[in-house]
């Protein structure tokens, strides 16, 4: 159940961050509201996740998967560039999450 809550926290955080891009510096009402609500929901779900998942593991997955997903969304929706350095960064993030899950964060 903890990992299902964590998936929801990640989805809410990714939606909030994407909405923030559309908020144009919080000058547009609806994207700004979605941003605020998304982050509140994300933190609430993350807090519930921490009842059953180790904090280091949960935070690494939340931050790492969220970061990698936002990088892909930036590429697909906003035409942001992709180069070897960005790919290496995403691979390192994913690798760090895998290492923590294999026993680094108990």
PDB file of C-alpha atoms in Angstrom:
ATOM      1  CA  UNK A   1       0.000   0.000   0.000  1.00  0.00           C
ATOM      2  CA  UNK A   2       2.885   2.349   0.775  1.00  0.00           C
ATOM      3  CA  UNK A   3       4.231   2.168  -2.755  1.00  0.00           C
ATOM      4  CA  UNK A   4       0.771   2.801  -4.196  1.00  0.00           C
ATOM      5  CA  UNK A   5       0.522   5.960  -2.077  1.00  0.00           C
ATOM      6  CA  UNK A   6       4.013   6.894  -3.222  1.00  0.00           C
ATOM      7  CA  UNK A   7       2.966   6.512  -6.874  1.00  0.00           C
ATOM      8  CA  UNK A   8       0.062   8.875  -6.180  1.00  0.00           C
ATOM      9  CA  UNK A   9       2.426  11.352  -4.506  1.00  0.00           C
ATOM     10  CA  UNK A  10       4.702  11.275  -7.543  1.00  0.00           C
ATOM     11  CA  UNK A  11       1.795  11.736  -9.965  1.00  0.00           C
ATOM     12  CA  UNK A  12       0.475  14.698  -7.962  1.00  0.00           C
ATOM     13  CA  UNK A  13       3.925  16.292  -7.824  1.00  0.00           C
ATOM     14  CA  UNK A  14       4.473  15.847 -11.556  1.00  0.00           C
ATOM     15  CA  UNK A  15       1.024  17.315 -12.320  1.00  0.00           C
ATOM     16  CA  UNK A  16       1.728  20.249  -9.999  1.00  0.00           C
ATOM     17  CA  UNK A  17       5.110  20.971 -11.554  1.00  0.00           C
ATOM     18  CA  UNK A  18       3.672  20.761 -15.072  1.00  0.00           C
ATOM     19  CA  UNK A  19       0.824  23.088 -14.090  1.00  0.00           C
ATOM     20  CA  UNK A  20       3.391  25.502 -12.653  1.00  0.00           C
ATOM     21  CA  UNK A  21       4.932  25.831 -16.106  1.00  0.00           C
ATOM     22  CA  UNK A  22       1.505  26.739 -17.497  1.00  0.00           C
ATOM     23  CA  UNK A  23       0.850  29.211 -14.651  1.00  0.00           C
ATOM     24  CA  UNK A  24       3.238  31.726 -16.235  1.00  0.00           C
ATOM     25  CA  UNK A  25       4.779  32.764 -12.929  1.00  0.00           C
ATOM     26  CA  UNK A  26       1.503  32.273 -11.042  1.00  0.00           C
ATOM     27  CA  UNK A  27      -0.195  34.901 -13.200  1.00  0.00           C
ATOM     28  CA  UNK A  28      -2.867  32.460 -14.470  1.00  0.00           C
ATOM     29  CA  UNK A  29      -5.465  31.363 -11.915  1.00  0.00           C
ATOM     30  CA  UNK A  30      -6.314  27.756 -12.820  1.00  0.00           C
ATOM     31  CA  UNK A  31      -2.802  26.462 -13.423  1.00  0.00           C
ATOM     32  CA  UNK A  32      -1.740  28.215 -10.196  1.00  0.00           C
ATOM     33  CA  UNK A  33      -4.520  26.520  -8.232  1.00  0.00           C
ATOM     34  CA  UNK A  34      -3.666  23.130  -9.744  1.00  0.00           C
ATOM     35  CA  UNK A  35      -0.040  23.704  -8.740  1.00  0.00           C
ATOM     36  CA  UNK A  36      -0.947  24.459  -5.119  1.00  0.00           C
ATOM     37  CA  UNK A  37      -3.429  21.606  -4.813  1.00  0.00           C
ATOM     38  CA  UNK A  38      -1.068  19.162  -6.493  1.00  0.00           C
ATOM     39  CA  UNK A  39       1.749  19.908  -4.077  1.00  0.00           C
ATOM     40  CA  UNK A  40      -0.561  19.693  -1.037  1.00  0.00           C
ATOM     41  CA  UNK A  41      -1.847  16.315  -2.253  1.00  0.00           C
ATOM     42  CA  UNK A  42       1.678  15.130  -3.049  1.00  0.00           C
ATOM     43  CA  UNK A  43       2.984  15.965   0.429  1.00  0.00           C
ATOM     44  CA  UNK A  44      -0.079  14.442   2.108  1.00  0.00           C
ATOM     45  CA  UNK A  45       0.408  11.187   0.193  1.00  0.00           C
ATOM     46  CA  UNK A  46       4.152  11.217   0.830  1.00  0.00           C
ATOM     47  CA  UNK A  47       3.490  11.662   4.556  1.00  0.00           C
ATOM     48  CA  UNK A  48       1.194   8.628   4.512  1.00  0.00           C
ATOM     49  CA  UNK A  49       3.813   6.665   2.571  1.00  0.00           C
ATOM     50  CA  UNK A  50       6.357   7.287   5.327  1.00  0.00           C
ATOM     51  CA  UNK A  51       4.264   5.221   7.717  1.00  0.00           C
ATOM     52  CA  UNK A  52       5.332   2.043   5.890  1.00  0.00           C
ATOM     53  CA  UNK A  53       8.292   2.905   3.639  1.00  0.00           C
ATOM     54  CA  UNK A  54      11.733   3.997   4.860  1.00  0.00           C
ATOM     55  CA  UNK A  55      12.211   7.746   4.532  1.00  0.00           C
ATOM     56  CA  UNK A  56      15.413   7.501   2.471  1.00  0.00           C
ATOM     57  CA  UNK A  57      13.860   5.078   0.033  1.00  0.00           C
ATOM     58  CA  UNK A  58      10.558   6.942  -0.235  1.00  0.00           C
ATOM     59  CA  UNK A  59      12.188  10.326  -0.759  1.00  0.00           C
ATOM     60  CA  UNK A  60      14.703   8.994  -3.271  1.00  0.00           C
ATOM     61  CA  UNK A  61      11.945   7.399  -5.324  1.00  0.00           C
ATOM     62  CA  UNK A  62       9.650  10.446  -5.032  1.00  0.00           C
ATOM     63  CA  UNK A  63      12.351  12.910  -6.026  1.00  0.00           C
ATOM     64  CA  UNK A  64      14.106  10.711  -8.578  1.00  0.00           C
ATOM     65  CA  UNK A  65      11.087   9.447 -10.463  1.00  0.00           C
ATOM     66  CA  UNK A  66       9.512  12.905 -10.336  1.00  0.00           C
ATOM     67  CA  UNK A  67      12.655  14.535 -11.709  1.00  0.00           C
ATOM     68  CA  UNK A  68      13.076  11.994 -14.493  1.00  0.00           C
ATOM     69  CA  UNK A  69       9.390  12.248 -15.435  1.00  0.00           C
ATOM     70  CA  UNK A  70       9.501  16.052 -15.544  1.00  0.00           C
ATOM     71  CA  UNK A  71      12.597  15.874 -17.756  1.00  0.00           C
ATOM     72  CA  UNK A  72      10.683  13.671 -20.212  1.00  0.00           C
ATOM     73  CA  UNK A  73       7.620  15.962 -20.059  1.00  0.00           C
ATOM     74  CA  UNK A  74       9.875  18.946 -20.739  1.00  0.00           C
ATOM     75  CA  UNK A  75      11.177  17.164 -23.804  1.00  0.00           C
ATOM     76  CA  UNK A  76       7.766  16.060 -25.087  1.00  0.00           C
ATOM     77  CA  UNK A  77       5.489  19.005 -24.207  1.00  0.00           C
ATOM     78  CA  UNK A  78       7.804  21.993 -24.092  1.00  0.00           C
ATOM     79  CA  UNK A  79      10.411  21.144 -26.718  1.00  0.00           C
ATOM     80  CA  UNK A  80      13.290  21.203 -24.269  1.00  0.00           C
ATOM     81  CA  UNK A  81      16.511  19.784 -25.614  1.00  0.00           C
ATOM     82  CA  UNK A  82      18.016  16.436 -24.757  1.00  0.00           C
ATOM     83  CA  UNK A  83      21.738  15.884 -24.741  1.00  0.00           C
ATOM     84  CA  UNK A  84      24.176  13.343 -23.380  1.00  0.00           C
ATOM     85  CA  UNK A  85      24.619  15.199 -20.091  1.00  0.00           C
ATOM     86  CA  UNK A  86      20.857  15.208 -19.412  1.00  0.00           C
ATOM     87  CA  UNK A  87      20.566  11.530 -20.308  1.00  0.00           C
ATOM     88  CA  UNK A  88      23.483  10.728 -17.991  1.00  0.00           C
ATOM     89  CA  UNK A  89      21.827  12.689 -15.182  1.00  0.00           C
ATOM     90  CA  UNK A  90      18.547  10.811 -15.565  1.00  0.00           C
ATOM     91  CA  UNK A  91      20.382   7.481 -15.661  1.00  0.00           C
ATOM     92  CA  UNK A  92      22.274   8.401 -12.483  1.00  0.00           C
ATOM     93  CA  UNK A  93      19.021   9.353 -10.728  1.00  0.00           C
ATOM     94  CA  UNK A  94      17.393   6.074 -11.673  1.00  0.00           C
ATOM     95  CA  UNK A  95      20.540   4.181 -10.686  1.00  0.00           C
ATOM     96  CA  UNK A  96      20.537   5.857  -7.272  1.00  0.00           C
ATOM     97  CA  UNK A  97      16.927   4.880  -6.674  1.00  0.00           C
ATOM     98  CA  UNK A  98      17.697   1.284  -7.646  1.00  0.00           C
ATOM     99  CA  UNK A  99      20.703   1.144  -5.301  1.00  0.00           C
ATOM    100  CA  UNK A 100      18.646   2.496  -2.403  1.00  0.00           C
ATOM    101  CA  UNK A 101      15.942  -0.069  -3.063  1.00  0.00           C
ATOM    102  CA  UNK A 102      18.487  -2.877  -3.131  1.00  0.00           C
ATOM    103  CA  UNK A 103      19.345  -2.206   0.489  1.00  0.00           C
ATOM    104  CA  UNK A 104      21.070   1.123   0.866  1.00  0.00           C
ATOM    105  CA  UNK A 105      18.214   2.787   2.800  1.00  0.00           C
ATOM    106  CA  UNK A 106      16.851   0.668   5.633  1.00  0.00           C
TER     107      UNK A 106
END
